[in-house]
Structures are given as C-alpha cells and as structure tokens.
Amino acid sequence: MNSPLLTAPGAVAPFEGVPDQGVPWHFGDPFAEQRSAARSVAVFDRSNRAVVAVPGDDRLPWLHSLTSQHFTALGEDEGTEALILDVQGRVQHHVVVANVGGVVYLDMEREQVAELQSYLGKMVFWSKVEPRDATAELAVLTVVGPEIAGLFNKLALPLPDGPHGVVALEGGFARRMTWPGQDAVDLVVPRPDIADWWQKLTDAGARPAGSWAFEALRVESLHPRLGVDTDEKTIPHEVNWIGDAVHLDKGCYRGQETVSKVHNVGRPPRRMLLLHLDGSMEVQPETGDPVLAGDRVVGRVGSVALHHELGTIVLALVKRSITPDTELLVGAEDRRVQASVDPDSVPPDTPGLGREAARNLGR
C-alpha cells in the first residue's frame, strides 16, 4: 500500500532494504528536515503504519486483560502505549493507543497487523468487542516541533492537552505523543484524505519530512522499534517500555509474572544503549549486526540513523555488564566501526552504571 505522497513535490522513495517502504524517505535534504522538526515544525508521512479499531462496550476491560497496560484506568480522549507479551514475558506486539469516540484505536508496524488481528479475534469469546483492521480507513501523519501550537492555530485545529491527550477530528483524531521529541502530535486521518491533509499542513508552514529524519529523531529519543531494536528474546525492561507501555500496578495478563519478577527482584540481562560511531569510516553497521567488546559478542545492533547533529548513531541491545567506558566495535567484518556509549542513555537505576558514574569516569 504505497502512499500517494510518494508523488508529492520533492519526495524521494526509499531504496530496497530501508525499513519504511511505501512512504517518502526524504524530500531532498534530510538533515534540514531534522532541524525543522527540532526548531520549528515538520510533518512526516507515517501512513505505512497499520490501524486496528476496537469498538464495543467491553473494549477497555477486554484490552486490560490482554495487554500490559491499565486500560480500565484509561479515560475518554486519552492515549497511551501497550504491549502484548508471550507467557515468558517476551514482547510480541507493541501498539500506540487512542481511546476516543467510543472506540479504542491501536496503531502499529504494518507487519504486525495480521498476527495481532488473528490473536484478538481468537480472544473475543463472550466480550462485547468487534476488533477490525482499519488500515484501509485511517492513515497516520506525525507533526513534530516547538511551533506545533501555531500550526494548529492557523488551521483552527484543536490541540490535545497533556502528554497523552486525544481530541476527535472529522473522521479521525489527534493524539499527543512524548516522542520523537518534546513536541509531537499524531494525526490519524481518513486515508482517502491524506493528500489533502498533507497539503493543508505544508501550506500552513510545516516542512515536508521523510522517514530518514523521523528515524533519526526516534533513535535520539531512545524509543525502540519492534522488530528492529527487539529480537525474539526481548523483555520490556530491556528497551525502556516500563512506564510508557507497561503499567506495574496491574496484573492478570500473559507474561505479567516475568514483568513483576524482573522489576522487583531481578535485573534484565540486557539494556538498550545509544552508541556514537566513529565517523572516520564511510561504512556503517546494519540491523542485526553484532556488538563486540574485543573478540566477545556483547550485543546486537538495532536502529542505525544519520543524525543532523550527532552523526551516525545506533540503538543497541547490550549486555548489562558493559560499562560506559568499554571500547566497542559494531558491525560485521566488512563494515565494523568503533563505537562509544552515550552516558546519558545508560539507565540511571543501573547500579554502578548510571549517568553520574559515567560522568565520574574521567575524574
């Protein structure tokens, strides 16, 4: 399902192997697009995401029983994130949520939707819910930047309140997000109208931006992407999903025992860290490549991004024992590059590995 915005002025389609097929990769200057998102406002075509709609009187308690999130505490016109785990507590699905107009909407990676829809269908039983794939109905655009309020004011659009507020729009909704950056709003709009929405937003001053820029900002914000920054063993504690997508004050869902045990009495075996790559080489690693300390494999490469200020950056799942001063190599043999750990990406609750410990290394 290719976006009609691939034919928009200046749009460059992604080459084979780039994760976000079907939407523009950039509009001629991906670094300027990032700067606009950081300093003014930019709009991103994310219509390659899938959307599942869950209407019905039992939608909140039903989703509460299936996911890691406290859906029964989710108010009308509120959003959140949620996970579906397997019995060992490993992440199977990640969704971004909006509860608006008597329907819960779940948007996710396109590759997830068939499996997720099949699972939800099997779990309906006697509950008053009717989950359906609404991808053909709705598409996601994301607006990022400190000038969002002015943009919405120009267009006479209501701006959602708070970090997870949702407001209804004609045929869709707007949802506040906490990433990628401090000012971000998802616009979930009728798919047939996506080109009209894009035109309105860009005419009002939002810079057209592609998936290259969005991914760079996402990596900078330390937000994982399912299937890229996760593998078949990933548990939520390893990739910053505790709090954002996992509510620790609820139980009775698949995988909850592992979540509780690791949080209360254990430690996750790995942590997602931001790595800065040596920019002297023209090669860069790929998703799934090893992270090495000497000759020892200590992790795997997830997202790789070219950032307008930070250069080449990587999200990597790395063994918990790796300290911020460890000299690392990332990549396969023909694209192996030196890397250093960004100390601010080291979880502060990690004994001996927190940010203060990292700062003290040079003292």
PDB file of N, CA and C in Angstrom, residues 50-118:
ATOM      1  N   ALA A  50      -0.131   0.352  10.384  1.00  0.00           N
ATOM      2  CA  ALA A  50      -1.452  -0.270  10.371  1.00  0.00           C
ATOM      3  C   ALA A  50      -2.273   0.246  11.548  1.00  0.00           C
ATOM      4  N   VAL A  51      -3.595   0.187  11.415  1.00  0.00           N
ATOM      5  CA  VAL A  51      -4.514   0.637  12.458  1.00  0.00           C
ATOM      6  C   VAL A  51      -5.570  -0.436  12.685  1.00  0.00           C
ATOM      7  N   VAL A  52      -5.777  -0.800  13.948  1.00  0.00           N
ATOM      8  CA  VAL A  52      -6.864  -1.706  14.334  1.00  0.00           C
ATOM      9  C   VAL A  52      -7.842  -0.912  15.188  1.00  0.00           C
ATOM     10  N   ALA A  53      -9.130  -1.010  14.895  1.00  0.00           N
ATOM     11  CA  ALA A  53     -10.181  -0.353  15.673  1.00  0.00           C
ATOM     12  C   ALA A  53     -10.872  -1.393  16.549  1.00  0.00           C
ATOM     13  N   VAL A  54     -11.104  -1.026  17.820  1.00  0.00           N
ATOM     14  CA  VAL A  54     -11.774  -1.920  18.766  1.00  0.00           C
ATOM     15  C   VAL A  54     -12.969  -1.188  19.373  1.00  0.00           C
ATOM     16  N   PRO A  55     -14.134  -1.261  18.732  1.00  0.00           N
ATOM     17  CA  PRO A  55     -15.348  -0.706  19.333  1.00  0.00           C
ATOM     18  C   PRO A  55     -16.003  -1.744  20.252  1.00  0.00           C
ATOM     19  N   GLY A  56     -16.971  -1.288  21.029  1.00  0.00           N
ATOM     20  CA  GLY A  56     -17.723  -2.214  21.871  1.00  0.00           C
ATOM     21  C   GLY A  56     -17.710  -1.808  23.331  1.00  0.00           C
ATOM     22  N   ASP A  57     -18.769  -2.157  24.051  1.00  0.00           N
ATOM     23  CA  ASP A  57     -18.914  -1.762  25.452  1.00  0.00           C
ATOM     24  C   ASP A  57     -17.814  -2.319  26.345  1.00  0.00           C
ATOM     25  N   ASP A  58     -17.255  -3.491  25.983  1.00  0.00           N
ATOM     26  CA  ASP A  58     -16.252  -4.144  26.843  1.00  0.00           C
ATOM     27  C   ASP A  58     -14.820  -3.851  26.401  1.00  0.00           C
ATOM     28  N   ARG A  59     -14.633  -2.884  25.518  1.00  0.00           N
ATOM     29  CA  ARG A  59     -13.303  -2.703  24.916  1.00  0.00           C
ATOM     30  C   ARG A  59     -12.210  -2.461  25.956  1.00  0.00           C
ATOM     31  N   LEU A  60     -12.466  -1.643  26.984  1.00  0.00           N
ATOM     32  CA  LEU A  60     -11.413  -1.318  27.952  1.00  0.00           C
ATOM     33  C   LEU A  60     -11.094  -2.498  28.869  1.00  0.00           C
ATOM     34  N   PRO A  61     -12.070  -3.140  29.531  1.00  0.00           N
ATOM     35  CA  PRO A  61     -11.700  -4.301  30.356  1.00  0.00           C
ATOM     36  C   PRO A  61     -11.139  -5.455  29.538  1.00  0.00           C
ATOM     37  N   TRP A  62     -11.611  -5.603  28.301  1.00  0.00           N
ATOM     38  CA  TRP A  62     -11.092  -6.685  27.451  1.00  0.00           C
ATOM     39  C   TRP A  62      -9.625  -6.464  27.124  1.00  0.00           C
ATOM     40  N   LEU A  63      -9.267  -5.255  26.685  1.00  0.00           N
ATOM     41  CA  LEU A  63      -7.859  -4.954  26.391  1.00  0.00           C
ATOM     42  C   LEU A  63      -7.019  -4.958  27.662  1.00  0.00           C
ATOM     43  N   HIS A  64      -7.609  -4.574  28.782  1.00  0.00           N
ATOM     44  CA  HIS A  64      -6.908  -4.621  30.069  1.00  0.00           C
ATOM     45  C   HIS A  64      -6.444  -6.051  30.372  1.00  0.00           C
ATOM     46  N   SER A  65      -7.275  -7.029  30.048  1.00  0.00           N
ATOM     47  CA  SER A  65      -6.954  -8.424  30.363  1.00  0.00           C
ATOM     48  C   SER A  65      -5.907  -9.016  29.425  1.00  0.00           C
ATOM     49  N   LEU A  66      -5.709  -8.398  28.262  1.00  0.00           N
ATOM     50  CA  LEU A  66      -4.829  -8.974  27.247  1.00  0.00           C
ATOM     51  C   LEU A  66      -3.456  -8.319  27.184  1.00  0.00           C
ATOM     52  N   THR A  67      -3.332  -7.110  27.688  1.00  0.00           N
ATOM     53  CA  THR A  67      -2.131  -6.313  27.451  1.00  0.00           C
ATOM     54  C   THR A  67      -1.444  -5.914  28.752  1.00  0.00           C
ATOM     55  N   SER A  68      -0.310  -5.261  28.593  1.00  0.00           N
ATOM     56  CA  SER A  68       0.486  -4.787  29.726  1.00  0.00           C
ATOM     57  C   SER A  68      -0.004  -3.463  30.279  1.00  0.00           C
ATOM     58  N   GLN A  69      -1.004  -2.852  29.653  1.00  0.00           N
ATOM     59  CA  GLN A  69      -1.421  -1.507  30.036  1.00  0.00           C
ATOM     60  C   GLN A  69      -2.711  -1.535  30.864  1.00  0.00           C
ATOM     61  N   HIS A  70      -2.885  -0.510  31.705  1.00  0.00           N
ATOM     62  CA  HIS A  70      -4.034  -0.394  32.603  1.00  0.00           C
ATOM     63  C   HIS A  70      -5.182   0.279  31.845  1.00  0.00           C
ATOM     64  N   PHE A  71      -5.846  -0.487  30.980  1.00  0.00           N
ATOM     65  CA  PHE A  71      -6.882   0.083  30.122  1.00  0.00           C
ATOM     66  C   PHE A  71      -8.112   0.513  30.900  1.00  0.00           C
ATOM     67  N   THR A  72      -8.405  -0.138  32.032  1.00  0.00           N
ATOM     68  CA  THR A  72      -9.598   0.261  32.776  1.00  0.00           C
ATOM     69  C   THR A  72      -9.427   1.625  33.433  1.00  0.00           C
ATOM     70  N   ALA A  73      -8.199   2.121  33.503  1.00  0.00           N
ATOM     71  CA  ALA A  73      -7.956   3.475  34.017  1.00  0.00           C
ATOM     72  C   ALA A  73      -7.780   4.493  32.892  1.00  0.00           C
ATOM     73  N   LEU A  74      -7.913   4.041  31.646  1.00  0.00           N
ATOM     74  CA  LEU A  74      -7.734   4.931  30.501  1.00  0.00           C
ATOM     75  C   LEU A  74      -9.023   5.695  30.251  1.00  0.00           C
ATOM     76  N   GLY A  75      -8.963   7.018  30.359  1.00  0.00           N
ATOM     77  CA  GLY A  75     -10.155   7.825  30.189  1.00  0.00           C
ATOM     78  C   GLY A  75     -10.500   8.069  28.737  1.00  0.00           C
ATOM     79  N   GLU A  76     -11.700   8.564  28.513  1.00  0.00           N
ATOM     80  CA  GLU A  76     -12.080   9.008  27.172  1.00  0.00           C
ATOM     81  C   GLU A  76     -11.168  10.145  26.744  1.00  0.00           C
ATOM     82  N   ASP A  77     -10.788  10.166  25.483  1.00  0.00           N
ATOM     83  CA  ASP A  77      -9.887  11.174  24.938  1.00  0.00           C
ATOM     84  C   ASP A  77      -8.511  11.117  25.585  1.00  0.00           C
ATOM     85  N   GLU A  78      -8.031   9.899  25.799  1.00  0.00           N
ATOM     86  CA  GLU A  78      -6.676   9.681  26.302  1.00  0.00           C
ATOM     87  C   GLU A  78      -5.963   8.644  25.444  1.00  0.00           C
ATOM     88  N   GLY A  79      -4.645   8.766  25.385  1.00  0.00           N
ATOM     89  CA  GLY A  79      -3.826   7.812  24.658  1.00  0.00           C
ATOM     90  C   GLY A  79      -2.774   7.192  25.552  1.00  0.00           C
ATOM     91  N   THR A  80      -2.114   6.158  25.059  1.00  0.00           N
ATOM     92  CA  THR A  80      -1.046   5.503  25.786  1.00  0.00           C
ATOM     93  C   THR A  80      -0.324   4.571  24.814  1.00  0.00           C
ATOM     94  N   GLU A  81       0.527   3.698  25.332  1.00  0.00           N
ATOM     95  CA  GLU A  81       1.150   2.626  24.560  1.00  0.00           C
ATOM     96  C   GLU A  81       0.925   1.325  25.312  1.00  0.00           C
ATOM     97  N   ALA A  82       0.998   0.200  24.630  1.00  0.00           N
ATOM     98  CA  ALA A  82       0.759  -1.087  25.276  1.00  0.00           C
ATOM     99  C   ALA A  82       1.527  -2.183  24.548  1.00  0.00           C
ATOM    100  N   LEU A  83       1.761  -3.274  25.270  1.00  0.00           N
ATOM    101  CA  LEU A  83       2.437  -4.445  24.730  1.00  0.00           C
ATOM    102  C   LEU A  83       1.554  -5.671  24.901  1.00  0.00           C
ATOM    103  N   ILE A  84       1.725  -6.627  24.018  1.00  0.00           N
ATOM    104  CA  ILE A  84       1.234  -7.983  24.217  1.00  0.00           C
ATOM    105  C   ILE A  84       2.460  -8.878  24.319  1.00  0.00           C
ATOM    106  N   LEU A  85       2.522  -9.643  25.393  1.00  0.00           N
ATOM    107  CA  LEU A  85       3.681 -10.474  25.702  1.00  0.00           C
ATOM    108  C   LEU A  85       3.333 -11.950  25.543  1.00  0.00           C
ATOM    109  N   ASP A  86       4.368 -12.784  25.429  1.00  0.00           N
ATOM    110  CA  ASP A  86       4.124 -14.224  25.480  1.00  0.00           C
ATOM    111  C   ASP A  86       4.194 -14.677  26.938  1.00  0.00           C
ATOM    112  N   VAL A  87       4.049 -15.974  27.174  1.00  0.00           N
ATOM    113  CA  VAL A  87       3.972 -16.452  28.558  1.00  0.00           C
ATOM    114  C   VAL A  87       5.286 -16.263  29.314  1.00  0.00           C
ATOM    115  N   GLN A  88       6.403 -16.120  28.603  1.00  0.00           N
ATOM    116  CA  GLN A  88       7.691 -15.854  29.238  1.00  0.00           C
ATOM    117  C   GLN A  88       7.962 -14.357  29.412  1.00  0.00           C
ATOM    118  N   GLY A  89       7.001 -13.517  29.056  1.00  0.00           N
ATOM    119  CA  GLY A  89       7.170 -12.076  29.209  1.00  0.00           C
ATOM    120  C   GLY A  89       7.943 -11.430  28.086  1.00  0.00           C
ATOM    121  N   ARG A  90       8.141 -12.115  26.973  1.00  0.00           N
ATOM    122  CA  ARG A  90       8.850 -11.551  25.833  1.00  0.00           C
ATOM    123  C   ARG A  90       7.883 -10.786  24.944  1.00  0.00           C
ATOM    124  N   VAL A  91       8.371  -9.697  24.371  1.00  0.00           N
ATOM    125  CA  VAL A  91       7.497  -8.789  23.619  1.00  0.00           C
ATOM    126  C   VAL A  91       7.109  -9.402  22.276  1.00  0.00           C
ATOM    127  N   GLN A  92       5.790  -9.460  22.041  1.00  0.00           N
ATOM    128  CA  GLN A  92       5.284  -9.919  20.753  1.00  0.00           C
ATOM    129  C   GLN A  92       4.705  -8.778  19.919  1.00  0.00           C
ATOM    130  N   HIS A  93       4.001  -7.849  20.569  1.00  0.00           N
ATOM    131  CA  HIS A  93       3.377  -6.734  19.844  1.00  0.00           C
ATOM    132  C   HIS A  93       3.522  -5.456  20.662  1.00  0.00           C
ATOM    133  N   HIS A  94       3.717  -4.348  19.948  1.00  0.00           N
ATOM    134  CA  HIS A  94       3.714  -3.016  20.547  1.00  0.00           C
ATOM    135  C   HIS A  94       2.709  -2.177  19.770  1.00  0.00           C
ATOM    136  N   VAL A  95       1.821  -1.484  20.507  1.00  0.00           N
ATOM    137  CA  VAL A  95       0.816  -0.649  19.862  1.00  0.00           C
ATOM    138  C   VAL A  95       0.777   0.712  20.535  1.00  0.00           C
ATOM    139  N   VAL A  96       0.428   1.734  19.756  1.00  0.00           N
ATOM    140  CA  VAL A  96       0.146   3.065  20.275  1.00  0.00           C
ATOM    141  C   VAL A  96      -1.370   3.218  20.267  1.00  0.00           C
ATOM    142  N   VAL A  97      -1.917   3.809  21.334  1.00  0.00           N
ATOM    143  CA  VAL A  97      -3.334   3.696  21.643  1.00  0.00           C
ATOM    144  C   VAL A  97      -4.005   5.062  21.671  1.00  0.00           C
ATOM    145  N   ALA A  98      -5.282   5.105  21.245  1.00  0.00           N
ATOM    146  CA  ALA A  98      -6.149   6.265  21.456  1.00  0.00           C
ATOM    147  C   ALA A  98      -7.542   5.768  21.787  1.00  0.00           C
ATOM    148  N   ASN A  99      -8.110   6.286  22.869  1.00  0.00           N
ATOM    149  CA  ASN A  99      -9.482   5.964  23.259  1.00  0.00           C
ATOM    150  C   ASN A  99     -10.337   7.193  22.989  1.00  0.00           C
ATOM    151  N   VAL A 100     -11.121   7.152  21.920  1.00  0.00           N
ATOM    152  CA  VAL A 100     -11.852   8.344  21.502  1.00  0.00           C
ATOM    153  C   VAL A 100     -13.132   7.933  20.775  1.00  0.00           C
ATOM    154  N   GLY A 101     -14.224   8.618  21.090  1.00  0.00           N
ATOM    155  CA  GLY A 101     -15.473   8.390  20.386  1.00  0.00           C
ATOM    156  C   GLY A 101     -16.043   6.998  20.547  1.00  0.00           C
ATOM    157  N   GLY A 102     -15.816   6.368  21.704  1.00  0.00           N
ATOM    158  CA  GLY A 102     -16.352   5.030  21.940  1.00  0.00           C
ATOM    159  C   GLY A 102     -15.588   3.918  21.260  1.00  0.00           C
ATOM    160  N   VAL A 103     -14.390   4.208  20.755  1.00  0.00           N
ATOM    161  CA  VAL A 103     -13.556   3.212  20.067  1.00  0.00           C
ATOM    162  C   VAL A 103     -12.125   3.340  20.587  1.00  0.00           C
ATOM    163  N   VAL A 104     -11.455   2.207  20.792  1.00  0.00           N
ATOM    164  CA  VAL A 104     -10.012   2.214  21.044  1.00  0.00           C
ATOM    165  C   VAL A 104      -9.310   1.900  19.731  1.00  0.00           C
ATOM    166  N   TYR A 105      -8.403   2.789  19.331  1.00  0.00           N
ATOM    167  CA  TYR A 105      -7.615   2.596  18.123  1.00  0.00           C
ATOM    168  C   TYR A 105      -6.197   2.181  18.512  1.00  0.00           C
ATOM    169  N   LEU A 106      -5.683   1.175  17.837  1.00  0.00           N
ATOM    170  CA  LEU A 106      -4.331   0.669  18.052  1.00  0.00           C
ATOM    171  C   LEU A 106      -3.567   0.814  16.740  1.00  0.00           C
ATOM    172  N   ASP A 107      -2.490   1.586  16.734  1.00  0.00           N
ATOM    173  CA  ASP A 107      -1.674   1.618  15.513  1.00  0.00           C
ATOM    174  C   ASP A 107      -0.322   0.991  15.778  1.00  0.00           C
ATOM    175  N   MET A 108       0.260   0.412  14.744  1.00  0.00           N
ATOM    176  CA  MET A 108       1.405  -0.490  14.916  1.00  0.00           C
ATOM    177  C   MET A 108       2.161  -0.633  13.606  1.00  0.00           C
ATOM    178  N   GLU A 109       3.287  -1.357  13.668  1.00  0.00           N
ATOM    179  CA  GLU A 109       4.028  -1.702  12.461  1.00  0.00           C
ATOM    180  C   GLU A 109       3.129  -2.524  11.533  1.00  0.00           C
ATOM    181  N   ARG A 110       3.207  -2.229  10.240  1.00  0.00           N
ATOM    182  CA  ARG A 110       2.344  -2.902   9.270  1.00  0.00           C
ATOM    183  C   ARG A 110       2.498  -4.426   9.357  1.00  0.00           C
ATOM    184  N   GLU A 111       3.716  -4.897   9.614  1.00  0.00           N
ATOM    185  CA  GLU A 111       3.962  -6.334   9.623  1.00  0.00           C
ATOM    186  C   GLU A 111       3.262  -7.045  10.780  1.00  0.00           C
ATOM    187  N   GLN A 112       2.843  -6.290  11.802  1.00  0.00           N
ATOM    188  CA  GLN A 112       2.206  -6.904  12.964  1.00  0.00           C
ATOM    189  C   GLN A 112       0.732  -7.198  12.756  1.00  0.00           C
ATOM    190  N   VAL A 113       0.068  -6.491  11.863  1.00  0.00           N
ATOM    191  CA  VAL A 113      -1.380  -6.389  11.934  1.00  0.00           C
ATOM    192  C   VAL A 113      -2.095  -7.725  11.730  1.00  0.00           C
ATOM    193  N   ALA A 114      -1.651  -8.538  10.808  1.00  0.00           N
ATOM    194  CA  ALA A 114      -2.355  -9.795  10.549  1.00  0.00           C
ATOM    195  C   ALA A 114      -2.288 -10.717  11.766  1.00  0.00           C
ATOM    196  N   GLU A 115      -1.101 -10.849  12.338  1.00  0.00           N
ATOM    197  CA  GLU A 115      -0.942 -11.712  13.507  1.00  0.00           C
ATOM    198  C   GLU A 115      -1.713 -11.162  14.705  1.00  0.00           C
ATOM    199  N   LEU A 116      -1.648  -9.839  14.908  1.00  0.00           N
ATOM    200  CA  LEU A 116      -2.359  -9.247  16.029  1.00  0.00           C
ATOM    201  C   LEU A 116      -3.868  -9.383  15.856  1.00  0.00           C
ATOM    202  N   GLN A 117      -4.364  -9.097  14.667  1.00  0.00           N
ATOM    203  CA  GLN A 117      -5.800  -9.206  14.415  1.00  0.00           C
ATOM    204  C   GLN A 117      -6.271 -10.643  14.621  1.00  0.00           C
ATOM    205  N   SER A 118      -5.467 -11.604  14.216  1.00  0.00           N
ATOM    206  CA  SER A 118      -5.826 -13.003  14.418  1.00  0.00           C
ATOM    207  C   SER A 118      -5.896 -13.336  15.909  1.00  0.00           C
TER     208      SER A 118
END
